[in-house]
mmCIF file of C-alpha atoms in Angstrom:
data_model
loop_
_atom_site.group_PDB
_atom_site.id
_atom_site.type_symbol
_atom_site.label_atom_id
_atom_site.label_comp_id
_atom_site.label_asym_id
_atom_site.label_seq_id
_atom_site.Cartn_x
_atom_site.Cartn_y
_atom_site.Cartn_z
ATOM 1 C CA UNK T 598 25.201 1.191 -14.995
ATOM 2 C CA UNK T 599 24.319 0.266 -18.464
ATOM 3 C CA UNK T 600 20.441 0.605 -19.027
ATOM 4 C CA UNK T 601 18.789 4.012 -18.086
ATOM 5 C CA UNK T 602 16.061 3.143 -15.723
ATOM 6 C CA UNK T 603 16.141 3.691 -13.102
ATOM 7 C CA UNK T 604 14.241 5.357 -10.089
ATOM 8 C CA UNK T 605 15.562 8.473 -8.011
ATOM 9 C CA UNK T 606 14.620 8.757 -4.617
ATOM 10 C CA UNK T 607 13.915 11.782 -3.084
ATOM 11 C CA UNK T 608 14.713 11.339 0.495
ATOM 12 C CA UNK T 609 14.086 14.828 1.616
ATOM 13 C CA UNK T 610 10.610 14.931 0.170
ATOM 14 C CA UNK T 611 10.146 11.872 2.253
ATOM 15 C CA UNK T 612 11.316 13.990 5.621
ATOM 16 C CA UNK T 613 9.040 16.998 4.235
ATOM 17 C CA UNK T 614 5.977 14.624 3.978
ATOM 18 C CA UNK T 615 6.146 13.044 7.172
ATOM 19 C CA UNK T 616 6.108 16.717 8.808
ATOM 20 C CA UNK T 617 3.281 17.511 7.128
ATOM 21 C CA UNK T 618 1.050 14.506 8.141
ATOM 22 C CA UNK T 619 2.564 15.622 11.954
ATOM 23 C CA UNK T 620 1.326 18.984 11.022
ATOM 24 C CA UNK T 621 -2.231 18.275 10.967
ATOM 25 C CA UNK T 622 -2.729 17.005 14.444
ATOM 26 C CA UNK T 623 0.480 18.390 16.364
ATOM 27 C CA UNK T 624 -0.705 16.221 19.230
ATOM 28 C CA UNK T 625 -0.724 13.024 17.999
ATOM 29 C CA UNK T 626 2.222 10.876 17.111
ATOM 30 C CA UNK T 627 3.180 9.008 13.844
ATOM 31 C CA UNK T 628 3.987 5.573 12.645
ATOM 32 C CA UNK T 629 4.983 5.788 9.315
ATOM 33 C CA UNK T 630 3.895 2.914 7.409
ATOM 34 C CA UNK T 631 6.958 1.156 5.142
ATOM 35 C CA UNK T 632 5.797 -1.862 4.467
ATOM 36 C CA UNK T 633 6.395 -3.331 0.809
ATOM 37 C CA UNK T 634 9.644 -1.809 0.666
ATOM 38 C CA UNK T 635 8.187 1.559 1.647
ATOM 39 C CA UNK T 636 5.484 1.116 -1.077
ATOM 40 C CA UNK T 637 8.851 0.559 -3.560
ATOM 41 C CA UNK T 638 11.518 2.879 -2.358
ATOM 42 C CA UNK T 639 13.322 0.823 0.071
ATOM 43 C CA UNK T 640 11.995 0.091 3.517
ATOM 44 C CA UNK T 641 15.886 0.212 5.005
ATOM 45 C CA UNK T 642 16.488 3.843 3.343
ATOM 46 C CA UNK T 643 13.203 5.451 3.984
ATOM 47 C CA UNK T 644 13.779 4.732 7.891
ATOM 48 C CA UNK T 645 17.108 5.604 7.729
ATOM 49 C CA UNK T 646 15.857 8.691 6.699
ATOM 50 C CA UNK T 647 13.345 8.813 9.162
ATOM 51 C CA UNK T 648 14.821 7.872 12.519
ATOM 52 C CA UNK T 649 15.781 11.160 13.567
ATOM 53 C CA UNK T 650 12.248 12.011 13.836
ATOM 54 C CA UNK T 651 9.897 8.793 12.893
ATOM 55 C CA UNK T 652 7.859 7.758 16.540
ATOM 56 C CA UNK T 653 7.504 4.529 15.229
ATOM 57 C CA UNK T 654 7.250 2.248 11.755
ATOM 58 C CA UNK T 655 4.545 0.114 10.079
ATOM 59 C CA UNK T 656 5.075 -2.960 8.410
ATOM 60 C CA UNK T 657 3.128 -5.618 7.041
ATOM 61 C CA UNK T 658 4.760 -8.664 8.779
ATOM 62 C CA UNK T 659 7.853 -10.167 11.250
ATOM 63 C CA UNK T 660 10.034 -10.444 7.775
ATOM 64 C CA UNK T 661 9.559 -6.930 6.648
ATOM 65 C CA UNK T 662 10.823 -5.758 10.765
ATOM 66 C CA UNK T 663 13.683 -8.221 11.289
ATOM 67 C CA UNK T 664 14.929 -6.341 7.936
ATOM 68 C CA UNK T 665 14.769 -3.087 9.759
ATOM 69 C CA UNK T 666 15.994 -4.443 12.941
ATOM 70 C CA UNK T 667 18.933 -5.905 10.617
ATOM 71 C CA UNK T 668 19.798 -2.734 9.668
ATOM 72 C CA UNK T 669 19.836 -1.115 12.875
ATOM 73 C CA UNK T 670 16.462 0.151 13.049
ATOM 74 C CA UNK T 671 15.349 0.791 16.783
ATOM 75 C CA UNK T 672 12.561 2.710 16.997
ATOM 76 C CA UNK T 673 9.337 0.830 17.723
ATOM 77 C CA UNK T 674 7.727 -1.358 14.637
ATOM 78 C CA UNK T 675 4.170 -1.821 14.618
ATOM 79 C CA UNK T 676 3.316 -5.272 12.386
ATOM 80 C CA UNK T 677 -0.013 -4.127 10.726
ATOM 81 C CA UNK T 678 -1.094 -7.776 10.398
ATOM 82 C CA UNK T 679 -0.038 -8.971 13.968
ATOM 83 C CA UNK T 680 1.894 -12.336 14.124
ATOM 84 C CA UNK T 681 0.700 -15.433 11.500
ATOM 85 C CA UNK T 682 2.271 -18.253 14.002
ATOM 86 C CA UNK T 683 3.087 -18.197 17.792
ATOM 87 C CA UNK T 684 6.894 -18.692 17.280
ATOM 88 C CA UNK T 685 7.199 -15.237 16.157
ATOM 89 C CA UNK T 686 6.175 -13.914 19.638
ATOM 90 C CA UNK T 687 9.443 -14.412 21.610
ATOM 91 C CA UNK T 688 11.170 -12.171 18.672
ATOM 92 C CA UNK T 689 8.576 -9.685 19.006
ATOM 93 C CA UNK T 690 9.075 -9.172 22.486
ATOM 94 C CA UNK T 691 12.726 -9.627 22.157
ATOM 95 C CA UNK T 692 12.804 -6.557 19.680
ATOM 96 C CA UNK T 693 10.739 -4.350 20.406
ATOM 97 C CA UNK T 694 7.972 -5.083 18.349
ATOM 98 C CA UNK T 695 4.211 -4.358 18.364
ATOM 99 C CA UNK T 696 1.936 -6.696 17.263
ATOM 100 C CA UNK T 697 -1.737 -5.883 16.215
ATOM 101 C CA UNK T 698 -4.452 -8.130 17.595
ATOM 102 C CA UNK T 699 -7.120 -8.564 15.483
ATOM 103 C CA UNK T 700 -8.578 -12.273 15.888
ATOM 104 C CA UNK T 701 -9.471 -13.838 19.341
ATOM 105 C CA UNK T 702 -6.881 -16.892 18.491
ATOM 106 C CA UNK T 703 -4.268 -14.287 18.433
ATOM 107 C CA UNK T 704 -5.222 -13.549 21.894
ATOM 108 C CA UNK T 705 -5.161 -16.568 22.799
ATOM 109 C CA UNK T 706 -2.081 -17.922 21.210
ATOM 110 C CA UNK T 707 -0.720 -14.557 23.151
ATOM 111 C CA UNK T 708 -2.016 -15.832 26.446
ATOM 112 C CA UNK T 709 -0.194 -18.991 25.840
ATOM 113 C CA UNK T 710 3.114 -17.866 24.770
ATOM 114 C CA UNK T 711 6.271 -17.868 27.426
ATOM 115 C CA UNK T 712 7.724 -14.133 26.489
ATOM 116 C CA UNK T 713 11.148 -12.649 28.050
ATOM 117 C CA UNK T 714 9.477 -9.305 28.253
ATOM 118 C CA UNK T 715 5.846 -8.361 27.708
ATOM 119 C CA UNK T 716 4.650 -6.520 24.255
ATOM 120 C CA UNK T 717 2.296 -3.739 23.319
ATOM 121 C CA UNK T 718 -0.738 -4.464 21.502
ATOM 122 C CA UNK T 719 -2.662 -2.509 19.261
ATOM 123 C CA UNK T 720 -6.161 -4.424 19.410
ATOM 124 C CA UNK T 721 -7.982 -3.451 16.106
ATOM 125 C CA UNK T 722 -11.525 -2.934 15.702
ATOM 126 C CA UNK T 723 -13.676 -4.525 12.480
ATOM 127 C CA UNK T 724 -15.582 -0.930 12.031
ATOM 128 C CA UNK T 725 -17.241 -1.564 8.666
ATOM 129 C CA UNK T 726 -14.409 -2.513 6.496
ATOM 130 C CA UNK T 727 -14.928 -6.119 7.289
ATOM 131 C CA UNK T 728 -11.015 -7.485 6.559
ATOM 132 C CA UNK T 729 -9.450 -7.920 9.531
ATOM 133 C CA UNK T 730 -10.436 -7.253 13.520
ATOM 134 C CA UNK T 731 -12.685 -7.746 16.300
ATOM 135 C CA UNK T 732 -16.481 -7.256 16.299
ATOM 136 C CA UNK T 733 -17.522 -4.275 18.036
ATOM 137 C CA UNK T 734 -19.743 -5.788 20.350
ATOM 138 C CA UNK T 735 -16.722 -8.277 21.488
ATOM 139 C CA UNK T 736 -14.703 -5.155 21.741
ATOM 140 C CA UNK T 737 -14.652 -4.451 24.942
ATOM 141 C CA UNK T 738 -14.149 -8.196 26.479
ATOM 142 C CA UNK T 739 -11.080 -8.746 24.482
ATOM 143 C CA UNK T 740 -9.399 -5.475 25.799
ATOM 144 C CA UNK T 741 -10.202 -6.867 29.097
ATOM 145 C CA UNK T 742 -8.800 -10.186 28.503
ATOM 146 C CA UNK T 743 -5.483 -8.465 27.166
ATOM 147 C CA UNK T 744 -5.580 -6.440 30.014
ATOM 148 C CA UNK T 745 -5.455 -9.006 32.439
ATOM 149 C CA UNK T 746 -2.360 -11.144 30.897
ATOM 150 C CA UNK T 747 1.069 -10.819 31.916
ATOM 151 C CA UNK T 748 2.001 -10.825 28.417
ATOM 152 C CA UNK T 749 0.631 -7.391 27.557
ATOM 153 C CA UNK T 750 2.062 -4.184 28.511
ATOM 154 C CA UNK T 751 0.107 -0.672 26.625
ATOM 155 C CA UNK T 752 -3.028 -1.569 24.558
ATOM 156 C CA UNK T 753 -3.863 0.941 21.607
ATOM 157 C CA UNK T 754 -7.057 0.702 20.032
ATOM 158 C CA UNK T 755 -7.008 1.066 16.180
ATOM 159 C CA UNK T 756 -9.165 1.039 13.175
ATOM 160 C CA UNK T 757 -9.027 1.233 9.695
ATOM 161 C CA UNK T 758 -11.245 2.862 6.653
ATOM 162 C CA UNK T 759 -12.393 2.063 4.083
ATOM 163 C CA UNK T 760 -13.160 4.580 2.194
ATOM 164 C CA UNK T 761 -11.770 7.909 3.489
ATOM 165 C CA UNK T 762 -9.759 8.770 0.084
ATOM 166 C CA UNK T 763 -13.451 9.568 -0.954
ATOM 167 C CA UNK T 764 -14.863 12.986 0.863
ATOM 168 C CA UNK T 765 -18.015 13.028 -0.355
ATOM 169 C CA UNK T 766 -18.948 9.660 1.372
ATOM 170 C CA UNK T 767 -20.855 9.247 4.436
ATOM 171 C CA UNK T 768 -18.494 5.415 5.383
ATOM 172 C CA UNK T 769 -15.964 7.444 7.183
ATOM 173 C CA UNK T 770 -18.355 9.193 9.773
ATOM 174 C CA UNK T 771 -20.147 6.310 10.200
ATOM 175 C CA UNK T 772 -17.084 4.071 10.740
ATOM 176 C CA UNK T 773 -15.852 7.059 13.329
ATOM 177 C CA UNK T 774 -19.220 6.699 15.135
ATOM 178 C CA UNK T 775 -19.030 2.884 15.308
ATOM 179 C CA UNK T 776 -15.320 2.839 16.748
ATOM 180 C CA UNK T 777 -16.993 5.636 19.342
ATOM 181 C CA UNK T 778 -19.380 3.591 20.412
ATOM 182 C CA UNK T 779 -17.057 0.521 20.997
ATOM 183 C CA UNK T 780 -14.412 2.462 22.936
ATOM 184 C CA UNK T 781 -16.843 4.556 25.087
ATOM 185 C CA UNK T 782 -15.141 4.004 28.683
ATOM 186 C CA UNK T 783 -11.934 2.629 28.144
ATOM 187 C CA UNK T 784 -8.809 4.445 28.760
ATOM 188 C CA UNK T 785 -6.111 3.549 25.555
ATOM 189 C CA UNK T 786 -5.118 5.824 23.006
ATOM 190 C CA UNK T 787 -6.575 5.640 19.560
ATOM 191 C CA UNK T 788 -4.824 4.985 15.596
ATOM 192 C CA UNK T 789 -7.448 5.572 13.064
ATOM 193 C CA UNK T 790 -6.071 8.040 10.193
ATOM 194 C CA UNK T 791 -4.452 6.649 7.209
ATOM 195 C CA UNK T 792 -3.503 9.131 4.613
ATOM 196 C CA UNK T 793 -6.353 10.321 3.528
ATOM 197 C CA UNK T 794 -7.460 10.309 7.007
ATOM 198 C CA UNK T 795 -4.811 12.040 8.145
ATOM 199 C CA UNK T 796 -4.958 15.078 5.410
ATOM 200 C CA UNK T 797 -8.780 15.395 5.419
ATOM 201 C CA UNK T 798 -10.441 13.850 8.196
ATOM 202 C CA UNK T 799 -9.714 15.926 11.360
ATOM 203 C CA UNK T 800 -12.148 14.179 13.555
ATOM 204 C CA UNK T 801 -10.281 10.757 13.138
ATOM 205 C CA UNK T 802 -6.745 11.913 13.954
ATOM 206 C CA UNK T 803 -6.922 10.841 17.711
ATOM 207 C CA UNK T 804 -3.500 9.866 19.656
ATOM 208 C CA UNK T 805 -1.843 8.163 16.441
ATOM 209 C CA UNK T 806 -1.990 8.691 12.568
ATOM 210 C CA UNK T 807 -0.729 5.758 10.187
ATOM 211 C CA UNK T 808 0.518 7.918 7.190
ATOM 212 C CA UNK T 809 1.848 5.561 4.039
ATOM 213 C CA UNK T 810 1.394 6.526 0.699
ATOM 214 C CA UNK T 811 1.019 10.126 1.383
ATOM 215 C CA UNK T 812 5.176 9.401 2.622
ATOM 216 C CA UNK T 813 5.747 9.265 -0.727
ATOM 217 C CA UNK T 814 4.167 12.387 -2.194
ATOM 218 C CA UNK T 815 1.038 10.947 -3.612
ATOM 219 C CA UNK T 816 -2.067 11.901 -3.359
ATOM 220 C CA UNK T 817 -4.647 9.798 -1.937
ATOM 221 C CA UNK T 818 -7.728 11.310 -3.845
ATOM 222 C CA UNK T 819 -9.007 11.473 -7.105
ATOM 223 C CA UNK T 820 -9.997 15.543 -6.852
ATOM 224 C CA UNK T 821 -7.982 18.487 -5.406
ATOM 225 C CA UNK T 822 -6.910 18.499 -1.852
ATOM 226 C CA UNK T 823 -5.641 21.277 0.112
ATOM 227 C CA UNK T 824 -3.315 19.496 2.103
ATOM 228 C CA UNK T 825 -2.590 16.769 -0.038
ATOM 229 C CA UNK T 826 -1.278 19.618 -2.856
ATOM 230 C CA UNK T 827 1.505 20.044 -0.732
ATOM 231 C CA UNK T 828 2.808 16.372 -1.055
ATOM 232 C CA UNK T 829 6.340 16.471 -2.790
ATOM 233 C CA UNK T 830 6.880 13.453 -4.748
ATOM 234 C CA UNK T 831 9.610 11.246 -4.015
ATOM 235 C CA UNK T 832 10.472 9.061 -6.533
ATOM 236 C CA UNK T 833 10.991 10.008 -10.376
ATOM 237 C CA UNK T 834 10.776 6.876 -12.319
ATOM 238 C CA UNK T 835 12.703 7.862 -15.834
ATOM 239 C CA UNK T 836 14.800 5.954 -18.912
ATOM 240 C CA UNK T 837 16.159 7.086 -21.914
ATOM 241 C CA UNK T 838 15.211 6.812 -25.781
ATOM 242 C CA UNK T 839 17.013 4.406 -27.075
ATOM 243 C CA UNK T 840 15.455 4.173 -30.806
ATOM 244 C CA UNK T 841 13.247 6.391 -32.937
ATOM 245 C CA UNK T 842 11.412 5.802 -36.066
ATOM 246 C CA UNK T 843 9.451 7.990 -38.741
ATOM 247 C CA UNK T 844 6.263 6.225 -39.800
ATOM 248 C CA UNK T 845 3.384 7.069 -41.862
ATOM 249 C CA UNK T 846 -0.538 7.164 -41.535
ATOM 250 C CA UNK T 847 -1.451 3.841 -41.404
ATOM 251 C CA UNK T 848 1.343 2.173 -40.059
ATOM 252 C CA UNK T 849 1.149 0.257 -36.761
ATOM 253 C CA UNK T 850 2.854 0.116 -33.679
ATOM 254 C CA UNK T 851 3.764 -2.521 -31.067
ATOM 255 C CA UNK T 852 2.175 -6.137 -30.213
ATOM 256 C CA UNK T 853 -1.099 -6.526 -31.217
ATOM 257 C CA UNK T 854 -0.942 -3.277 -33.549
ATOM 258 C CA UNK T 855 -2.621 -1.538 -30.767
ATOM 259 C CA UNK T 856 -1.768 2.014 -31.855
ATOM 260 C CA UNK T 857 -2.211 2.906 -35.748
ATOM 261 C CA UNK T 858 -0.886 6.228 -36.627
ATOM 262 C CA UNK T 859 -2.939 8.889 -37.767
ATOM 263 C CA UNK T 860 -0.695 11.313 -39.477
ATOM 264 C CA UNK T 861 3.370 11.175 -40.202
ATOM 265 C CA UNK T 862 4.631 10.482 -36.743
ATOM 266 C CA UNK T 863 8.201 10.128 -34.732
ATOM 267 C CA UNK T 864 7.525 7.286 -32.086
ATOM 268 C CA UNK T 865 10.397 6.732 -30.088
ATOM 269 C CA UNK T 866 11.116 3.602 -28.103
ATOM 270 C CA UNK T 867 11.892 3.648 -24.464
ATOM 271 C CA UNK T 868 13.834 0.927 -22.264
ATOM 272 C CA UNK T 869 11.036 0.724 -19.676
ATOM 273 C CA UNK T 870 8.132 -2.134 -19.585
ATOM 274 C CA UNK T 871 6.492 -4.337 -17.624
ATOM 275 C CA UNK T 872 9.344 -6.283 -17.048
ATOM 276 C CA UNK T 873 10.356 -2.674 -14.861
ATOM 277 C CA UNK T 874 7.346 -2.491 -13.146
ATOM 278 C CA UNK T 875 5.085 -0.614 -15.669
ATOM 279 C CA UNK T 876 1.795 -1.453 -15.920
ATOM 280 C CA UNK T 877 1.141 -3.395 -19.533
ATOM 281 C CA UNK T 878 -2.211 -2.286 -19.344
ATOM 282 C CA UNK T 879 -1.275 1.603 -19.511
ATOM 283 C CA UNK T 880 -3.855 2.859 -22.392
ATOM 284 C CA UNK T 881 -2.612 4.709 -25.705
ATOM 285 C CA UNK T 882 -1.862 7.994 -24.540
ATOM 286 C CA UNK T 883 -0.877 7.575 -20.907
ATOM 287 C CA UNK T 884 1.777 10.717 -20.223
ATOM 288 C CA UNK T 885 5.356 11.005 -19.760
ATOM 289 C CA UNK T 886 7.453 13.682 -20.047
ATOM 290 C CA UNK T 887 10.637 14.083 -22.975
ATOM 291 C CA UNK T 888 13.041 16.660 -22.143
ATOM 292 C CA UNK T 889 10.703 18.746 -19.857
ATOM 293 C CA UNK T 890 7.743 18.609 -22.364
ATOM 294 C CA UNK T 891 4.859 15.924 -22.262
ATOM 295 C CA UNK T 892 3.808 14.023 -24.745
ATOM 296 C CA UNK T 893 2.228 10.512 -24.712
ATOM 297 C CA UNK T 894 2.440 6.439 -24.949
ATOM 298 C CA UNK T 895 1.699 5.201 -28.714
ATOM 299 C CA UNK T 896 1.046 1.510 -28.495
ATOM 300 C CA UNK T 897 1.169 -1.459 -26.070
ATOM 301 C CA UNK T 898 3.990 -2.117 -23.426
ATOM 302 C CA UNK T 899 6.327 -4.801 -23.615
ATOM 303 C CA UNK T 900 8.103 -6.676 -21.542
ATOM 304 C CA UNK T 901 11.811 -4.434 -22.193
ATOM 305 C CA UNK T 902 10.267 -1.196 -23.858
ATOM 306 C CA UNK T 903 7.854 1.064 -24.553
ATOM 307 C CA UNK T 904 7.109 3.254 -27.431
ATOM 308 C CA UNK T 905 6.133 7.145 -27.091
ATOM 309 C CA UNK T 906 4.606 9.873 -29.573
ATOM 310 C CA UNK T 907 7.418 12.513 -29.934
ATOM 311 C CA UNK T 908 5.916 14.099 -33.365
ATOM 312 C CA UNK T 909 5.966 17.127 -31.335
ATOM 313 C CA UNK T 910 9.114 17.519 -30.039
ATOM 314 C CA UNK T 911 11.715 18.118 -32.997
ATOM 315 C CA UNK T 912 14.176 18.458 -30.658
ATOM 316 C CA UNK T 913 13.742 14.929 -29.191
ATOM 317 C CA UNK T 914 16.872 12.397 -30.242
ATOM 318 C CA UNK T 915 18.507 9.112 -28.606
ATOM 319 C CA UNK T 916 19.765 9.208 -25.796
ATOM 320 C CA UNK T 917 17.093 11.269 -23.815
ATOM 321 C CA UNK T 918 15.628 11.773 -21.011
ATOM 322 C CA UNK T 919 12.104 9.935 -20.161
ATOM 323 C CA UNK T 920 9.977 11.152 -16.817
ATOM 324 C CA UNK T 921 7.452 8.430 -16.434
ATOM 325 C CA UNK T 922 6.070 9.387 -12.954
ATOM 326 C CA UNK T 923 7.869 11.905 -10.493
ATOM 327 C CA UNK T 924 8.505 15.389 -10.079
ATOM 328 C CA UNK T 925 7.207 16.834 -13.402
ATOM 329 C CA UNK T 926 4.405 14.189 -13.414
ATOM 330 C CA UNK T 927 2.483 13.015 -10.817
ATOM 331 C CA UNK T 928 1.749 9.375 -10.193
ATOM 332 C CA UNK T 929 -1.667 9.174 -9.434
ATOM 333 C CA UNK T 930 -2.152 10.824 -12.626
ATOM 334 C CA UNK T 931 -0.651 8.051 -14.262
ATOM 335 C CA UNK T 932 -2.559 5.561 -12.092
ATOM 336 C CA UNK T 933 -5.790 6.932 -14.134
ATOM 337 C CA UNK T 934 -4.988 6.294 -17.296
ATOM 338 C CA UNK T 935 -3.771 2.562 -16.186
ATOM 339 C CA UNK T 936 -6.838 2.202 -14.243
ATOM 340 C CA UNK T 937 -4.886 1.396 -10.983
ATOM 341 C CA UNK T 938 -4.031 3.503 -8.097
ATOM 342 C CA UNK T 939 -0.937 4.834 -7.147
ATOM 343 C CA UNK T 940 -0.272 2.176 -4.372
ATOM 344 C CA UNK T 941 0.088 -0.588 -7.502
ATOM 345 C CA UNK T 942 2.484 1.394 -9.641
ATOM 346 C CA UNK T 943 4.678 2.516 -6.685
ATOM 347 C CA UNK T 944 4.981 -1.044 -5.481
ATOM 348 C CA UNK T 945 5.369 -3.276 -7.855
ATOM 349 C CA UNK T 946 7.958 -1.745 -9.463
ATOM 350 C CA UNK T 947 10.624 -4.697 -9.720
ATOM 351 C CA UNK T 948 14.110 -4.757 -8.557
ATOM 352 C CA UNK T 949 15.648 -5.089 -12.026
ATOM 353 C CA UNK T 950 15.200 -0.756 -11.543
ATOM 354 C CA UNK T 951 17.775 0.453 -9.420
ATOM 355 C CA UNK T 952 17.154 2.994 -6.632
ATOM 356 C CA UNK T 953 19.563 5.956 -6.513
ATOM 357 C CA UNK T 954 19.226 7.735 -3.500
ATOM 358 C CA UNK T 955 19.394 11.626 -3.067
#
């Protein structure tokens, strides 16, 4: 392996997170969510990792659970967006699938569909996020309906938040409340708690929590979280120096000459860029970490590269080591000074970085 970046994959942090989100409601059991390639460190490892003790997976759609299925996957798979076209219900009952329901012609491509064994539904609720699911008024007929078709076997009711990453907000209760009010009388079990749900929202843990970026070791929030500061992160995203040059005050750096220096500076270049996944848009002085020690982006990232202030690291030479998000630096911090979230970094990080597995 030539080029130096590369991402390491913690799979025991992975094993330590998922305990913790079982942690906070003993009671209840877990799907953990892997869809886009486990938010970018491999759907097929993660659940490897996982299926000693996983209860069940999330994905996004059929493609992302036929690849687990491929693999050898057998727990239960729960597809987060149900099924786009009626073909894909005689896999889903074939394998073990769940399907969400979240539109009445769903239900009533379901009631339609010839099946060789019948499938468990998890019906969601539109509580206030207003994306995807059924009205709550309309609730409570379209559990019935389910209820009364061949097709169907165990219903779970689920909803999702929109805001629950922010603790100061009101949404959450009020989405809580709403779901209440919808279910009042009908005997399914519950999925409400994403991650931030799941670390800071007691009250919405119910029968099953959804955990997914918290998997990885990321926090959720923007401010410090008990629970959440016991996340281990479990990818470390790092390259190498590969050129270093000594410029003056004046002199500019990069496309655009978006970083002029301001005294006699070292900037080193880096084989990591957008091309890898980084975000272009990562601002002048976005950290990383040289040899153990931080120090900063100088100047705008290109395609191959990137180009970092090492003025204050003597020490620093070709050939070394570059954290850009991991162990020694978390990446939601990075996700601030790119204006993104952690979710975008983790997962579009492109294949042309391999994944080495520890």
């Amino acid at each position: 392996m030539s080029r130096a970046a590369r991402a390491s994959i913690d799979l025991d942090a992975i094993r330590h997170n998922y305990r913790l989100a079982k942690s906070q409601a003993p009671a209840a059991r877990a799907a953990a969510i892997i869809k886009a390639g486990a938010y970018g460190h491999g759907a097929v490892a993660v659940a490897g990792a996982l299926k000693a003790e996983a209860d069940a997976f999330g994905v996004a759609c059929i493609e992302e659970a036929i690849e687990l299925r491929d693999a050898g996957i057998e727990q239960p798979v729960v597809l987060l967006e149900g099924f786009f076209e009626a073909d894909e219900l005689e896999y889903i009952a074939r394998h073990n699938l769940w399907t969400a329901i979240h539109s009445p012609h769903q239900v009533e491509a379901l009631a339609r569909a010839q099946l060789p064994a019948p499938v468990n539904v998890w019906l969601k609720m539109d509580s206030g996020m207003h994306r995807l699911g059924i009205e709550p008024e309309n609730l409570r007929a379209t559990y019935d309906r389910l209820r009364s078709l061949g097709q169907v076997a165990e219903i779970t009711l689920m909803s999702h938040f929109a805001c629950a990453d922010e603790l100061d907000l009101e949404t959450t209760r009020q989405q809580i409340a709403c779901f209440d009010r919808a279910v009042e009388g009908i005997d399914a079990p519950h999925s409400l708690s994403n991650s931030p749900a799941t670390l800071a929202w007691p009250e919405a843990h119910r029968d099953w929590l959804r955990p997914g970026l918290m998997l990885y070791g990321a926090t959720p929030f923007l401010v410090e979280q008990e629970q959440a500061a016991r996340l281990e992160a479990a990818m470390t995203l790092t390259s190498e120096i590969i050129a270093i040059h000594d410029l003056q005050p004046g002199d500019a750096v990069g496309y655009g000459a978006g970083f002029v220096c301001e005294r006699p500076s070292r900037i080193a270049t880096v084989a990591m860029g957008y091309g890898d996944g980084y975000p272009r848009h990562a601002a002048n002085g976005t950290p990383v970490v040289v040899n153990g020690q931080r120090t900063v982006t100088a100047g705008r990232v290109s395609m191959d590269m990137m180009t970092i202030d090492i003025t204050d690291i003597p020490g620093a030479g070709i050939g070394d080591r570059v954290e850009l998000w991991g162990k020694q630096l978390p990446v939601s911090e990075v996700a601030v000074h790119c204006s993104t979230i952690p979710y975008t970094l983790l997962t579009c990080l492109t294949p042309r970085v391999p994944r080495v597995y520890e």
